[in-house]
Amino acid sequence: MPLTNAKLTPLWWDGLDLRPKRAPLPGDRQVDVAIIGAGFTGLWTAYYLAGLEPTLHIAVLERQHVGYGASGRNGGWCHAAYPLGLTMLVKDFGPQRGAEFERALNGAVAEVGRVTAAEDIACHYQRGGRILVARNPLHLARAREEAEEYRSFGFSEEDMRFLSADEASEMVGADGVIGGTYSPHAASLQPAALATGLADACERRGVRIYESTTVDSFAPCAVRTDRGLVTARHVIRATEAYTPQFGNVRRKIAPLYSHMIATEPLPEEVWAELGLHDRPTFADYSPSLIYGQRTHDGRLAFGGRGAPYHWRSGVADQFDNNDAVHMDLVRVLRDFFPAVESAEVTHRWGGPLGVSRDWRPSVTYSPETGLGFAGGYVGEGVAASNLAGRTLADLMLGRDTELTHLGWVNHAWRDWEPEPLRYVGINAGLWLAKSADRAERRSGKDSWLGNVGDWLRGKRG
Ligand SMILES: Cc1cc2nc3c(=O)[nH]c(=O)nc-3n(C[C@H](O)[C@H](O)[C@H](O)COP(=O)(O)OP(=O)(O)OC[C@H]3O[C@@H](n4cnc5c(N)ncnc54)[C@H](O)[C@@H]3O)c2cc1C
């Protein structure tokens, strides 16, 4: 699987005219709501707000083009996931509110499907569920533990079930599968197509989207851009990994990079071996985070984390491609599916995702200042941003709904440490996670390094 001929842009951008095609802000404007960033968070917020209150003037301000950020680059896993898992979710909010939150995330997966159908968004949404395979005894123990965890918090087999070796390998023809888990609360989709389709749907509802418009700073009722000043009663920051550029919120989010590769379309005889017939999203139970999907046109799109954190929360186009991480992804994919050995890698890319100091996401809005934001999804934002958008819309309109009582509403985390502590701390954590993964792959045994990594991320309380 050579990388040499791979295009250095996301597979998802092929065939979509993603260059800025909407006009920039034409000078100073007064609106009701100004939203910074045209990724999923900004677009879902605008979409629901315009649906609930069609008379509002809503402006979305985007520096590049719709779907330029993580929303147009991700693995297309639309699934219900709290970054630290169900146990921490229940620990954070209690058994009842934790389970409510999990159900709301599950509902977001269905809601994305409902809207894509209603708005005729051709993003190849397929509700094939999520399968995590176990490929060694340690994975298997984690799979059992996760299935039991769901049972203990009142979820049924309909929400998450343990799979025998036969069941799991029937679904995913990966090498050495000895079991796994299956959750129906996940869909595969083409993320950039969702972002562009959603932007069109927003415009049909009267939302104005201005591309090639850089926000330089924001404050209550005022957003300064390179094209003029926008005054607005409500100002929503939807800039996730790009947040540290703004002086007033510089240490709220740390950007981490995730990278992906995509193969050429694979022949039917290879798919007969690999399975993934209903296009489930898939991964395994190793400590390093990997994610894959079978695309609608028969490719494998496969990603993982592992790139270093960049000094002073740096985000730049040159970080999108990382030879070492892409080579590692090829190695892991080959190990997973030996049948793809000779397949060509046609695309490789990467992008930044946003991590909060306590690895928990938040939807925050202040009626006093009119300022709000949603983010800190830690790479789990495809479905969560839909829930966040609906919640922000309710909060801005002062609606008292089930959503506005969810545990993440107005969750505040502390700032990341100043540099150089941030650089040293985050990269040490990433190194630990990577070393734990390597040690585990070598020995098939749990590693103390993994426990330290989990503890640093707050996963072990
Ligand atoms: C490679 C990769 C794989 C991932 N895989 C998955 C997955 O499979 N499933 C999942 O749930 N999550 C995944 N994620 C995370 C997910 O994509 C994000 O959580 C989600 O897209 C965040 O959406 P957002 O709208 O908050 O941010 P973004 O999509 O990053 O949008 C922010 C926008 O703000 C704009 N902007 C920045 N600065 C300014 C400025 N000054 N002025 C105006 N506009 C500005 C940017 O150009 C960008 O368009 C992945 C992320 C990456 C990078």
XYZ file of C-alpha atoms and ligand atoms in Angstrom:
514
model
C 0.000 0.000 0.000
C 2.320 2.794 -1.159
C 1.503 6.361 -0.162
C 3.480 8.055 -2.901
C 0.628 8.770 -5.297
C -1.934 9.720 -2.671
C -3.657 13.098 -3.021
C -2.991 15.324 -0.047
C -6.600 16.476 0.378
C -9.579 14.772 2.046
C -11.290 12.106 -0.030
C -14.530 13.827 0.970
C -13.631 16.990 -0.936
C -13.450 15.205 -4.301
C -16.384 16.093 -6.516
C -17.634 18.894 -4.259
C -16.814 22.422 -5.297
C -15.589 23.512 -1.896
C -13.765 26.687 -2.875
C -15.351 29.727 -1.294
C -18.342 30.409 -3.524
C -20.378 32.558 -1.220
C -19.632 36.271 -1.074
C -17.695 37.671 1.892
C -19.367 39.998 4.368
C -20.099 43.166 2.358
C -19.183 45.632 5.147
C -20.730 46.510 8.521
C -23.951 44.679 9.336
C -26.501 44.514 12.138
C -28.087 41.104 12.713
C -29.800 39.231 15.530
C -27.346 36.328 15.711
C -23.714 36.163 14.570
C -22.168 32.687 14.400
C -18.401 32.327 13.977
C -17.450 29.218 11.958
C -19.313 27.220 9.280
C -18.618 23.705 10.561
C -21.275 21.395 11.970
C -21.645 23.348 15.225
C -22.246 26.698 13.545
C -24.468 25.258 10.808
C -26.651 23.062 13.035
C -27.151 26.018 15.392
C -28.193 28.275 12.508
C -30.410 25.563 10.999
C -32.478 24.923 14.145
C -32.600 28.555 15.181
C -33.933 29.613 11.788
C -36.482 26.787 11.959
C -37.744 27.842 15.385
C -37.694 31.596 14.745
C -37.790 32.334 11.000
C -37.834 36.110 11.501
C -34.342 36.192 13.035
C -31.482 37.613 10.980
C -28.699 35.062 11.323
C -25.206 35.521 9.869
C -22.581 32.742 9.762
C -19.039 34.079 9.323
C -16.481 31.653 7.896
C -12.807 32.386 7.278
C -12.384 29.805 4.509
C -15.321 27.848 3.162
C -18.156 25.744 4.536
C -16.724 22.476 5.923
C -13.105 23.652 5.815
C -12.405 22.523 9.406
C -12.823 19.140 11.096
C -16.415 18.926 9.848
C -15.252 18.435 6.274
C -12.378 16.088 7.113
C -13.522 13.622 9.761
C -14.025 9.867 9.721
C -17.758 10.191 9.109
C -18.637 8.312 12.285
C -21.965 9.766 13.305
C -22.267 8.045 16.654
C -23.275 8.659 20.218
C -20.133 9.137 22.245
C -19.190 10.967 25.395
C -15.404 11.338 25.049
C -14.643 9.609 28.365
C -17.201 6.809 27.995
C -20.442 5.859 29.720
C -19.009 5.195 33.181
C -17.562 8.697 33.397
C -20.760 10.138 31.957
C -22.721 8.505 34.779
C -20.086 9.534 37.298
C -20.234 13.145 36.068
C -24.014 13.539 36.058
C -25.430 10.657 38.119
C -27.165 7.485 36.829
C -30.382 9.132 35.657
C -28.973 12.268 34.033
C -26.022 10.326 32.617
C -28.395 7.841 30.950
C -30.570 10.723 29.702
C -27.537 12.325 28.108
C -26.516 9.050 26.448
C -30.079 8.690 25.091
C -29.982 12.271 23.803
C -26.720 11.470 21.971
C -28.344 8.337 20.533
C -31.239 10.514 19.429
C -28.834 12.862 17.645
C -27.694 10.003 15.391
C -31.305 9.441 14.317
C -31.949 13.193 14.031
C -29.011 13.663 11.622
C -30.568 10.893 9.493
C -33.992 12.523 9.670
C -32.695 15.927 8.534
C -30.519 14.533 5.751
C -33.594 12.749 4.377
C -35.928 15.719 4.872
C -33.498 18.178 3.280
C -32.379 15.769 0.586
C -28.713 15.967 1.614
C -26.753 13.391 -0.395
C -24.189 12.534 2.283
C -24.662 8.746 2.056
C -25.938 8.484 5.624
C -26.238 4.796 6.422
C -27.353 3.604 9.834
C -25.162 0.484 9.907
C -24.251 0.787 13.601
C -20.835 0.609 15.235
C -18.774 -2.515 15.721
C -15.679 -2.703 17.900
C -13.737 -5.917 17.448
C -11.575 -7.763 19.960
C -8.373 -9.219 18.523
C -6.667 -10.428 21.707
C -7.829 -11.531 25.174
C -7.314 -8.066 26.584
C -9.586 -6.551 23.923
C -12.118 -9.255 24.685
C -12.131 -8.392 28.387
C -12.712 -4.718 27.469
C -15.561 -5.680 25.144
C -17.275 -7.719 27.891
C -16.736 -4.934 30.380
C -18.293 -2.357 28.058
C -21.344 -4.502 27.313
C -21.816 -5.122 31.059
C -21.375 -1.424 31.763
C -24.313 -0.636 29.463
C -26.453 -3.305 31.121
C -25.640 -1.971 34.591
C -26.831 1.525 33.605
C -30.183 0.263 32.334
C -29.429 -0.080 28.606
C -30.621 -3.191 26.820
C -29.142 -5.478 24.190
C -30.897 -3.200 21.714
C -28.437 -0.455 22.634
C -25.196 -2.399 22.944
C -24.456 -6.098 22.781
C -21.507 -8.389 23.171
C -20.618 -10.379 20.039
C -19.193 -13.867 19.870
C -16.180 -14.532 17.645
C -18.468 -15.877 14.902
C -20.869 -12.940 15.054
C -18.073 -10.343 15.058
C -16.103 -11.908 12.228
C -19.274 -12.303 10.199
C -19.657 -8.510 10.395
C -15.992 -7.515 10.036
C -13.597 -9.819 8.227
C -10.550 -8.527 10.095
C -7.627 -10.739 11.015
C -7.793 -12.598 14.342
C -11.236 -11.452 15.507
C -12.306 -13.248 18.700
C -15.347 -11.183 19.682
C -16.558 -7.616 19.931
C -19.507 -5.357 20.620
C -22.214 -3.872 18.447
C -24.228 -0.684 18.931
C -26.941 0.348 16.477
C -26.521 4.006 17.469
C -24.117 4.949 14.687
C -24.180 5.838 11.017
C -21.517 6.233 8.354
C -21.661 9.375 6.296
C -19.703 11.602 3.927
C -18.982 14.545 6.243
C -18.098 17.245 3.708
C -21.279 16.466 1.789
C -23.239 16.803 5.032
C -21.611 20.203 5.707
C -22.328 21.596 2.231
C -25.860 20.158 2.142
C -26.576 21.579 5.567
C -25.269 25.003 4.505
C -27.678 24.961 1.543
C -30.512 23.944 3.887
C -29.629 26.848 6.210
C -29.755 29.259 3.285
C -33.169 27.927 2.282
C -34.246 28.925 5.799
C -32.938 32.448 5.265
C -29.558 32.187 7.021
C -26.781 34.308 5.436
C -23.405 32.553 5.180
C -20.382 34.725 4.446
C -17.235 32.858 3.346
C -13.694 34.297 3.075
C -14.492 36.419 6.127
C -12.043 36.285 9.025
C -13.246 37.125 12.489
C -10.459 38.995 14.273
C -12.095 39.344 17.680
C -15.469 39.088 19.368
C -17.159 40.500 22.454
C -20.773 40.813 23.640
C -22.825 42.236 20.745
C -19.781 42.855 18.518
C -17.829 40.700 16.062
C -14.919 42.368 14.291
C -13.981 40.894 10.935
C -11.555 41.813 8.160
C -14.633 42.828 6.128
C -16.474 44.940 8.649
C -18.136 45.009 12.061
C -21.110 42.785 12.827
C -23.323 43.856 15.703
C -25.615 41.187 17.110
C -27.639 40.465 20.249
C -26.306 36.874 20.285
C -22.723 35.895 19.379
C -21.899 32.196 19.075
C -18.344 30.886 18.807
C -18.255 27.647 16.795
C -14.537 27.485 16.075
C -13.523 24.321 18.020
C -9.797 23.593 17.363
C -9.256 27.093 15.930
C -10.373 28.769 19.170
C -6.889 29.571 20.583
C -6.395 32.324 17.962
C -8.742 34.554 19.981
C -6.929 36.284 22.853
C -9.888 36.135 25.274
C -10.291 32.336 24.998
C -6.706 31.371 24.079
C -6.356 28.540 26.620
C -9.907 27.172 26.510
C -9.196 24.516 23.875
C -6.088 22.611 22.804
C -6.007 21.461 19.159
C -4.906 17.887 18.497
C -4.489 16.412 15.049
C -6.147 13.301 13.686
C -5.185 11.814 10.319
C -6.814 9.624 7.689
C -6.084 7.541 4.612
C -8.491 6.228 1.955
C -7.999 3.355 -0.458
C -9.096 3.052 -4.036
C -12.528 1.366 -4.499
C -11.986 -2.303 -3.627
C -13.220 -5.134 -5.834
C -16.270 -7.182 -4.806
C -14.174 -10.280 -4.047
C -12.222 -8.281 -1.450
C -15.456 -6.983 0.072
C -16.748 -10.538 0.241
C -13.837 -11.173 2.616
C -13.981 -7.889 4.569
C -17.728 -7.877 5.187
C -18.945 -4.520 6.533
C -22.021 -5.146 4.410
C -24.278 -2.631 6.088
C -21.411 -0.085 6.187
C -21.025 -0.128 9.990
C -18.368 2.135 11.456
C -15.599 -0.048 12.892
C -12.575 0.000 15.188
C -10.934 -2.291 17.727
C -10.339 -2.246 21.462
C -6.685 -1.193 21.359
C -5.759 1.886 23.445
C -4.793 3.982 20.437
C -7.759 5.574 18.788
C -8.490 4.287 15.289
C -11.676 4.521 13.237
C -12.823 3.223 9.878
C -15.766 3.100 7.520
C -16.649 1.438 4.230
C -17.523 4.359 1.990
C -20.604 4.387 -0.231
C -18.338 3.835 -3.264
C -16.552 0.814 -1.828
C -13.350 2.275 -0.377
C -11.909 1.938 3.083
C -11.505 5.268 4.866
C -9.377 4.780 7.950
C -8.030 7.182 10.545
C -6.261 7.522 13.846
C -4.637 9.896 16.270
C -0.950 9.958 17.186
C 0.409 13.218 15.793
C 2.094 15.552 18.282
C 0.501 18.636 19.784
C 1.997 21.785 18.244
C 3.651 24.574 20.223
C 1.259 27.301 21.442
C -1.752 25.389 20.121
C -0.533 25.788 16.559
C -2.937 24.964 13.731
C -1.565 25.180 10.187
C -2.103 23.595 6.788
C 1.340 21.970 6.874
C 0.265 19.834 9.864
C -2.485 18.177 7.810
C -0.033 15.691 6.373
C 2.208 13.638 8.584
C 4.213 10.881 6.877
C 4.897 8.959 10.087
C 1.246 8.879 11.170
C 0.019 8.033 7.664
C 2.572 5.179 7.416
C 1.400 3.926 10.795
C -2.201 3.967 9.577
C -1.202 1.903 6.539
C 0.532 -0.584 8.819
C -2.461 -0.900 11.163
C -4.922 -1.196 8.275
C -2.836 -3.932 6.638
C -2.639 -5.762 9.931
C -6.417 -5.447 10.293
C -7.243 -6.509 6.749
C -4.376 -8.420 5.055
C -6.621 -8.642 1.952
C -6.060 -4.933 1.221
C -2.268 -5.366 1.022
C -2.106 -4.458 -2.658
C -4.775 -1.733 -2.636
C -3.648 1.745 -3.526
C -3.972 4.585 -1.026
C -5.531 7.370 -3.076
C -5.912 10.085 -0.416
C -4.301 11.049 2.866
C -5.079 14.053 5.023
C -5.559 15.321 8.542
C -7.185 18.040 10.569
C -7.403 19.556 14.034
C -9.983 18.620 16.658
C -10.626 20.466 19.910
C -9.818 19.148 23.377
C -10.991 20.774 26.599
C -8.848 20.640 29.748
C -11.062 17.998 31.373
C -11.844 16.097 28.126
C -15.530 16.948 28.434
C -17.633 18.885 25.908
C -19.856 21.836 26.731
C -22.755 23.877 25.389
C -22.613 27.252 27.058
C -24.751 30.360 26.716
C -25.155 33.474 28.850
C -28.462 35.357 28.504
C -26.793 38.347 30.185
C -23.997 38.808 27.638
C -25.558 36.969 24.669
C -22.280 35.062 24.218
C -22.300 31.309 23.670
C -20.311 28.428 22.288
C -20.334 24.664 21.881
C -17.358 22.365 21.542
C -14.601 20.458 23.293
C -15.951 17.311 21.626
C -12.501 15.619 21.701
C -12.977 14.175 18.235
C -16.549 12.976 18.818
C -18.435 15.913 17.355
C -20.338 14.620 14.335
C -23.510 13.615 16.200
C -22.802 15.705 19.319
C -22.689 18.956 17.304
C -26.260 18.281 16.157
C -27.390 17.977 19.775
C -25.325 21.061 20.626
C -26.897 23.103 17.806
C -30.423 22.245 18.914
C -29.500 23.040 22.513
C -27.901 26.400 21.688
C -30.980 27.360 19.682
C -33.232 26.599 22.684
C -30.933 28.466 25.078
C -30.794 31.567 22.875
C -34.577 31.657 22.558
C -34.990 31.190 26.322
C -36.866 27.912 25.832
C -37.020 25.561 28.813
C -36.683 22.134 27.171
C -35.239 18.714 27.978
C -32.147 19.724 26.044
C -31.456 22.800 28.141
C -31.273 20.566 31.244
C -28.701 18.121 29.872
C -25.554 17.744 31.959
C -23.191 19.462 29.534
C -25.140 22.745 29.481
C -22.950 25.508 30.883
C -20.296 22.977 31.908
C -17.153 25.022 32.637
C -13.630 23.646 32.542
C -10.441 25.310 33.602
C -7.988 26.750 31.121
C -5.131 24.704 29.741
C -1.774 25.459 31.344
C 0.396 28.177 29.804
C 3.322 27.148 27.618
C 5.721 25.415 27.943
C 3.762 23.311 30.475
C 0.954 22.684 27.980
C 3.341 21.494 25.284
C 5.254 19.197 27.623
C 2.150 17.834 29.363
C 0.075 17.072 26.273
C 2.949 15.547 24.330
C 3.917 13.423 27.340
C 0.317 12.147 27.486
C 0.346 11.372 23.763
C 3.679 9.576 24.092
C 2.316 7.468 26.946
C -0.753 6.488 24.920
C 1.376 5.527 21.932
C 3.875 3.565 24.036
C 1.040 1.756 25.831
C -0.417 0.789 22.487
C 2.908 -0.530 21.196
C 3.608 -2.446 24.416
C 0.141 -3.965 24.303
C 0.428 -4.931 20.635
C 3.778 -6.616 21.368
C 2.745 -8.498 24.502
C -1.064 -8.714 24.291
C -1.061 -7.600 27.940
C -2.332 -4.471 29.685
C 0.390 -1.890 30.186
C 0.932 0.398 33.174
C 1.624 3.136 30.610
C -1.984 2.917 29.458
C -3.236 3.333 33.008
C -1.099 6.454 33.477
C -2.383 7.838 30.152
C -5.998 7.207 31.189
C -5.372 8.843 34.533
C -3.860 11.934 32.844
C -6.965 12.241 30.668
C -9.209 11.977 33.714
C -10.607 8.638 32.523
C -9.769 6.951 35.783
C -11.444 9.550 37.966
C -9.366 13.749 10.925
C -10.539 13.870 11.880
C -11.387 12.776 12.056
C -12.492 12.878 12.903
N -13.378 11.838 12.947
C -14.542 11.976 13.633
C -15.543 10.977 13.546
O -15.424 10.018 12.785
N -16.673 11.123 14.312
C -16.845 12.217 15.125
O -17.864 12.283 15.826
N -15.936 13.227 15.158
C -14.811 13.139 14.418
N -13.903 14.162 14.408
C -14.237 15.392 15.146
C -15.321 16.197 14.436
O -15.012 16.330 13.074
C -15.430 17.558 15.108
O -15.718 17.355 16.491
C -16.524 18.437 14.524
O -16.485 18.456 13.123
C -16.373 19.858 15.072
O -17.227 20.722 14.348
P -17.149 22.278 14.598
O -18.133 22.902 13.705
O -17.282 22.548 16.056
O -15.652 22.695 14.195
P -15.003 22.807 12.739
O -15.614 21.872 11.784
O -13.528 22.720 12.926
O -15.421 24.253 12.257
C -14.810 25.432 12.717
C -14.863 26.445 11.583
O -14.449 27.720 12.067
C -13.767 28.368 11.017
N -12.941 29.443 11.579
C -11.830 29.305 12.315
N -11.335 30.502 12.650
C -12.168 31.429 12.125
C -12.171 32.859 12.123
N -11.244 33.576 12.744
N -13.162 33.500 11.464
C -14.141 32.785 10.825
N -14.167 31.427 10.797
C -13.194 30.760 11.440
C -12.952 27.244 10.395
O -12.500 27.588 9.095
C -13.938 26.089 10.421
O -14.678 25.994 9.225
C -12.751 14.090 13.606
C -11.900 15.187 13.447
C -10.795 15.081 12.586
C -9.910 16.286 12.402
